[in-house]
């Protein structure tokens, strides 16, 4: 999928679902999807856009130390691409790396993991199925 088509898809999903991600955020989301690979663009679009505001709020709280860490990851990725995959042109900005880290290792990840280990009750299951 071309970047243009991917961008159009993200814009369409953003508008259709009312996520309210701004133009810079959409560009960053497209960068992340290009970096990961186009095959996952549909679920990744939903995941990124639906959580964008929460993730952006967490990133706004980053300390200089955290940004230095993010920058070192970006530099390592860029170095690896240049030396091992010179044909690759995709890269992530520091913001893209930060968003990706928050998706994978954010504060809520531990909470979600713990919630996933908790068995669902019959009452919750009925409510989910719309029979409660």
Coordinates of N, CA and C in Angstrom, one line a residue:
X1 N 0.8 -1.2 0.0 CA 0.0 0.0 0.0 C 0.9 1.2 0.0
X2 N 0.6 2.2 -0.8 CA 1.3 3.4 -0.9 C 1.1 4.3 0.3
X3 N 2.0 5.2 0.6 CA 1.8 6.1 1.7 C 0.6 6.9 1.5
X4 N 0.3 7.4 0.3 CA -0.8 8.2 0.0 C -2.1 7.5 0.3
X5 N -2.2 6.2 -0.1 CA -3.4 5.4 0.2 C -3.6 5.2 1.7
X6 N -2.5 4.9 2.4 CA -2.5 4.7 3.8 C -2.9 5.9 4.5
X7 N -2.4 7.1 4.1 CA -2.8 8.4 4.7 C -4.3 8.6 4.5
X8 N -4.8 8.4 3.3 CA -6.2 8.6 3.0 C -7.1 7.7 3.9
X9 N -6.6 6.4 4.1 CA -7.4 5.5 5.0 C -7.4 6.0 6.4
X10 N -6.3 6.5 6.9 CA -6.2 7.0 8.3 C -7.1 8.2 8.5
X11 N -7.0 9.1 7.5 CA -7.8 10.3 7.6 C -9.3 9.9 7.6
X12 N -9.7 9.0 6.7 CA -11.1 8.6 6.6 C -11.5 7.9 7.9
X13 N -10.7 7.1 8.5 CA -11.1 6.4 9.8 C -11.2 7.4 10.9
X14 N -10.3 8.4 10.9 CA -10.3 9.4 11.9 C -11.6 10.2 11.9
X15 N -12.0 10.6 10.7 CA -13.2 11.4 10.5 C -14.4 10.5 10.8
X16 N -14.5 9.3 10.3 CA -15.6 8.5 10.4 C -15.9 8.1 11.8
X17 N -14.9 7.9 12.6 CA -15.0 7.5 14.0 C -14.9 8.6 15.0
X18 N -14.7 9.8 14.5 CA -14.6 11.0 15.4 C -13.5 11.0 16.4
X19 N -12.3 10.4 16.0 CA -11.2 10.4 17.0 C -10.6 11.7 17.3
X20 N -10.7 12.6 16.3 CA -10.1 14.0 16.6 C -8.6 14.1 16.6
X21 N -7.9 13.2 15.9 CA -6.5 13.3 15.8 C -6.1 14.4 14.8
X22 N -5.2 15.3 15.2 CA -4.8 16.4 14.3 C -3.9 15.9 13.2
X23 N -3.6 16.8 12.3 CA -2.8 16.5 11.1 C -1.4 15.9 11.4
X24 N -0.8 16.5 12.4 CA 0.6 16.0 12.8 C 0.5 14.6 13.4
X25 N -0.6 14.3 14.1 CA -0.8 13.0 14.7 C -1.1 12.0 13.6
X26 N -1.8 12.4 12.6 CA -2.1 11.5 11.5 C -0.8 11.1 10.7
X27 N 0.0 12.1 10.5 CA 1.3 11.9 9.8 C 2.1 10.9 10.6
X28 N 2.2 11.1 12.0 CA 2.9 10.3 12.8 C 2.4 8.8 12.8
X29 N 1.1 8.7 12.9 CA 0.4 7.4 12.8 C 0.8 6.7 11.5
X30 N 0.8 7.4 10.4 CA 1.1 6.8 9.1 C 2.6 6.4 9.2
X31 N 3.5 7.2 9.7 CA 4.9 6.8 9.9 C 5.0 5.5 10.6
X32 N 4.3 5.4 11.7 CA 4.3 4.1 12.6 C 3.9 2.9 11.7
X33 N 2.8 3.1 11.0 CA 2.2 2.0 10.3 C 3.2 1.6 9.1
X34 N 3.8 2.6 8.5 CA 4.8 2.3 7.4 C 6.0 1.5 8.0
X35 N 6.4 1.9 9.2 CA 7.5 1.3 9.9 C 7.2 -0.2 10.2
X36 N 6.1 -0.4 10.8 CA 5.7 -1.7 11.2 C 5.4 -2.6 10.0
X37 N 4.8 -2.1 9.0 CA 4.5 -2.8 7.8 C 3.0 -2.7 7.5
X38 N 2.7 -2.5 6.2 CA 1.4 -2.2 5.8 C 0.3 -3.3 6.0
X39 N 0.7 -4.5 6.3 CA -0.3 -5.6 6.4 C -1.2 -5.4 7.6
X40 N -0.7 -4.7 8.6 CA -1.5 -4.5 9.8 C -2.2 -3.1 9.9
X41 N -2.3 -2.5 8.7 CA -2.8 -1.1 8.8 C -4.2 -0.9 9.3
X42 N -5.1 -1.8 9.1 CA -6.4 -1.7 9.6 C -6.5 -1.8 11.1
X43 N -6.0 -2.9 11.8 CA -6.1 -2.9 13.2 C -5.2 -1.9 13.9
X44 N -4.1 -1.6 13.3 CA -3.2 -0.6 13.9 C -3.7 0.8 13.8
X45 N -4.5 1.1 12.7 CA -5.1 2.4 12.6 C -6.1 2.6 13.8
X46 N -6.9 1.6 14.0 CA -7.9 1.7 15.1 C -7.3 1.8 16.4
X47 N -6.2 1.0 16.6 CA -5.5 1.0 17.9 C -4.9 2.3 18.2
X48 N -4.2 2.8 17.2 CA -3.5 4.1 17.4 C -4.5 5.3 17.6
X49 N -5.4 5.4 16.6 CA -6.3 6.6 16.7 C -7.3 6.5 17.9
X50 N -7.7 5.4 18.3 CA -8.7 5.3 19.4 C -8.0 5.6 20.7
X51 N -6.7 5.4 20.8 CA -5.9 5.7 22.0 C -5.0 6.9 21.9
X52 N -5.1 7.6 20.8 CA -4.2 8.7 20.5 C -4.1 9.8 21.6
X53 N -5.3 10.3 22.0 CA -5.3 11.4 23.0 C -4.8 11.0 24.3
X54 N -5.1 9.8 24.8 CA -4.5 9.3 26.1 C -3.0 9.1 26.0
X55 N -2.6 8.6 24.9 CA -1.1 8.4 24.7 C -0.4 9.7 24.6
X56 N -1.0 10.6 23.9 CA -0.4 12.0 23.7 C -0.3 12.7 25.1
X57 N -1.3 12.5 25.9 CA -1.3 13.1 27.2 C -0.2 12.6 28.1
X58 N 0.1 11.3 28.0 CA 1.2 10.6 28.7 C 2.5 11.1 28.2
X59 N 2.6 11.3 26.9 CA 3.9 11.7 26.3 C 4.2 13.2 26.7
X60 N 3.1 14.0 26.9 CA 3.3 15.4 27.3 C 4.0 15.5 28.7
X61 N 3.9 14.4 29.4 CA 4.5 14.4 30.8 C 5.9 13.8 30.8
X62 N 6.5 13.5 29.7 CA 7.8 13.0 29.6 C 8.8 13.9 30.2
X63 N 9.8 13.4 30.9 CA 10.9 14.2 31.4 C 12.0 14.2 30.3
X64 N 13.0 15.0 30.5 CA 14.1 15.1 29.6 C 14.8 13.7 29.5
X65 N 14.9 13.1 30.7 CA 15.5 11.8 30.7 C 14.8 10.8 29.8
X66 N 13.4 10.8 29.9 CA 12.6 9.9 29.1 C 12.8 10.2 27.6
X67 N 12.8 11.5 27.2 CA 13.0 11.9 25.8 C 14.4 11.5 25.4
X68 N 15.4 11.6 26.2 CA 16.8 11.1 25.9 C 16.8 9.6 25.5
X69 N 16.0 8.9 26.3 CA 15.9 7.4 26.1 C 15.2 7.2 24.7
X70 N 14.1 7.9 24.5 CA 13.4 7.7 23.2 C 14.3 8.1 22.1
X71 N 15.1 9.2 22.2 CA 16.0 9.6 21.1 C 17.1 8.6 20.9
X72 N 17.6 7.9 21.9 CA 18.6 6.9 21.7 C 18.0 5.7 21.0
X73 N 16.8 5.4 21.2 CA 16.2 4.3 20.5 C 16.0 4.7 19.0
X74 N 15.6 5.9 18.8 CA 15.4 6.4 17.4 C 16.8 6.3 16.7
X75 N 17.8 6.8 17.3 CA 19.2 6.8 16.7 C 19.6 5.4 16.4
X76 N 19.4 4.4 17.4 CA 19.8 3.0 17.1 C 19.0 2.4 16.0
X77 N 17.7 2.7 15.9 CA 17.0 2.2 14.7 C 17.5 2.8 13.4
X78 N 17.8 4.1 13.4 CA 18.3 4.7 12.2 C 19.6 4.1 11.8
X79 N 20.5 3.9 12.8 CA 21.8 3.3 12.5 C 21.6 1.9 11.9
X80 N 20.7 1.1 12.5 CA 20.5 -0.3 12.1 C 20.0 -0.3 10.6
X81 N 19.0 0.6 10.3 CA 18.5 0.7 9.0 C 19.6 1.1 8.0
X82 N 20.4 2.1 8.4 CA 21.5 2.5 7.4 C 22.5 1.4 7.2
X83 N 22.9 0.7 8.2 CA 23.9 -0.3 8.1 C 23.4 -1.7 7.6
X84 N 22.2 -2.1 8.0 CA 21.8 -3.5 7.7 C 20.7 -3.5 6.6
X85 N 20.0 -2.4 6.5 CA 18.8 -2.4 5.6 C 18.8 -1.1 4.8
X86 N 19.9 -0.9 4.0 CA 20.0 0.4 3.4 C 18.9 0.7 2.3
X87 N 18.2 -0.4 2.0 CA 17.1 -0.2 1.0 C 15.8 0.3 1.7
X88 N 15.8 0.3 3.0 CA 14.6 0.7 3.8 C 14.7 2.2 4.0
X89 N 13.5 2.9 3.7 CA 13.5 4.3 3.9 C 12.6 4.8 5.0
X90 N 11.9 3.8 5.7 CA 11.0 4.2 6.8 C 11.8 4.5 8.0
X91 N 11.4 5.5 8.7 CA 12.0 5.8 10.0 C 10.9 6.4 10.9
X92 N 11.2 6.4 12.2 CA 10.3 7.0 13.1 C 10.9 8.2 13.8
X93 N 10.1 9.2 14.0 CA 10.6 10.4 14.7 C 10.6 10.0 16.2
X94 N 11.1 10.9 17.0 CA 11.1 10.7 18.4 C 9.7 10.5 18.9
X95 N 8.8 11.3 18.4 CA 7.4 11.2 18.8 C 6.8 9.9 18.4
X96 N 7.1 9.4 17.2 CA 6.7 8.1 16.8 C 7.2 7.0 17.7
X97 N 8.4 7.0 18.1 CA 9.0 6.1 19.0 C 8.3 6.1 20.4
X98 N 8.1 7.3 20.9 CA 7.4 7.5 22.2 C 6.0 6.9 22.1
X99 N 5.3 7.2 21.0 CA 3.9 6.6 20.9 C 4.0 5.1 20.8
X100 N 4.9 4.6 20.1 CA 5.0 3.1 20.0 C 5.3 2.5 21.3
X101 N 6.3 3.1 22.1 CA 6.6 2.6 23.4 C 5.4 2.7 24.3
X102 N 4.7 3.7 24.3 CA 3.5 3.8 25.1 C 2.4 2.8 24.8
X103 N 2.3 2.5 23.5 CA 1.4 1.4 23.1 C 1.8 0.1 23.6
X104 N 3.1 -0.2 23.6 CA 3.7 -1.5 24.0 C 4.0 -1.6 25.5
X105 N 4.4 -0.5 26.1 CA 4.9 -0.6 27.5 C 4.4 0.5 28.4
X106 N 3.3 1.1 28.0 CA 2.7 2.2 28.7 C 2.2 1.8 30.1
X107 N 1.9 2.8 30.9 CA 1.5 2.6 32.3 C 0.3 1.6 32.4
X108 N -0.6 1.7 31.4 CA -1.8 0.9 31.4 C -1.6 -0.6 31.0
X109 N -0.4 -0.9 30.5 CA -0.1 -2.2 30.0 C -0.2 -3.2 31.1
X110 N 0.4 -2.9 32.3 CA 0.4 -3.8 33.4 C -1.0 -4.0 33.9
X111 N -1.8 -2.9 34.0 CA -3.2 -3.0 34.4 C -4.0 -3.9 33.5
X112 N -3.8 -3.7 32.2 CA -4.5 -4.6 31.2 C -4.1 -6.0 31.3
X113 N -2.8 -6.3 31.5 CA -2.4 -7.7 31.7 C -3.0 -8.3 32.9
X114 N -3.0 -7.6 34.0 CA -3.6 -8.1 35.2 C -5.1 -8.3 35.0
X115 N -5.8 -7.4 34.4 CA -7.2 -7.5 34.1 C -7.5 -8.8 33.2
X116 N -6.6 -9.0 32.3 CA -6.7 -10.2 31.4 C -6.6 -11.5 32.1
X117 N -5.9 -11.5 33.3 CA -5.8 -12.7 34.1 C -7.0 -13.0 35.0
X118 N -7.9 -12.0 35.1 CA -9.0 -12.1 36.0 C -10.2 -12.7 35.1
X119 N -10.7 -13.8 35.6 CA -11.7 -14.5 34.8 C -13.0 -13.6 34.8
X120 N -13.7 -13.6 33.7 CA -14.9 -12.8 33.5 C -16.0 -13.5 34.3
X121 N -16.8 -12.7 35.0 CA -17.9 -13.3 35.7 C -19.1 -13.5 34.8
X122 N -20.0 -14.4 35.2 CA -21.2 -14.7 34.4 C -22.0 -13.4 34.1
X123 N -22.1 -12.5 35.2 CA -22.9 -11.3 35.0 C -22.2 -10.4 33.9
X124 N -20.9 -10.3 34.0 CA -20.2 -9.5 32.9 C -20.4 -10.1 31.6
X125 N -20.3 -11.4 31.5 CA -20.5 -12.1 30.2 C -21.9 -11.8 29.6
X126 N -23.0 -11.9 30.5 CA -24.3 -11.6 30.0 C -24.4 -10.1 29.6
X127 N -23.8 -9.2 30.3 CA -23.9 -7.8 29.9 C -23.2 -7.6 28.6
X128 N -22.0 -8.2 28.4 CA -21.3 -8.1 27.1 C -22.2 -8.6 25.9
X129 N -22.8 -9.7 26.2 CA -23.7 -10.3 25.2 C -25.0 -9.6 25.0
X130 N -25.3 -8.6 25.8 CA -26.5 -7.9 25.7 C -27.7 -8.6 26.3
X131 N -27.5 -9.5 27.2 CA -28.6 -10.2 27.8 C -28.7 -10.0 29.3
X132 N -28.1 -8.9 29.7 CA -28.0 -8.7 31.2 C -28.7 -7.5 31.5

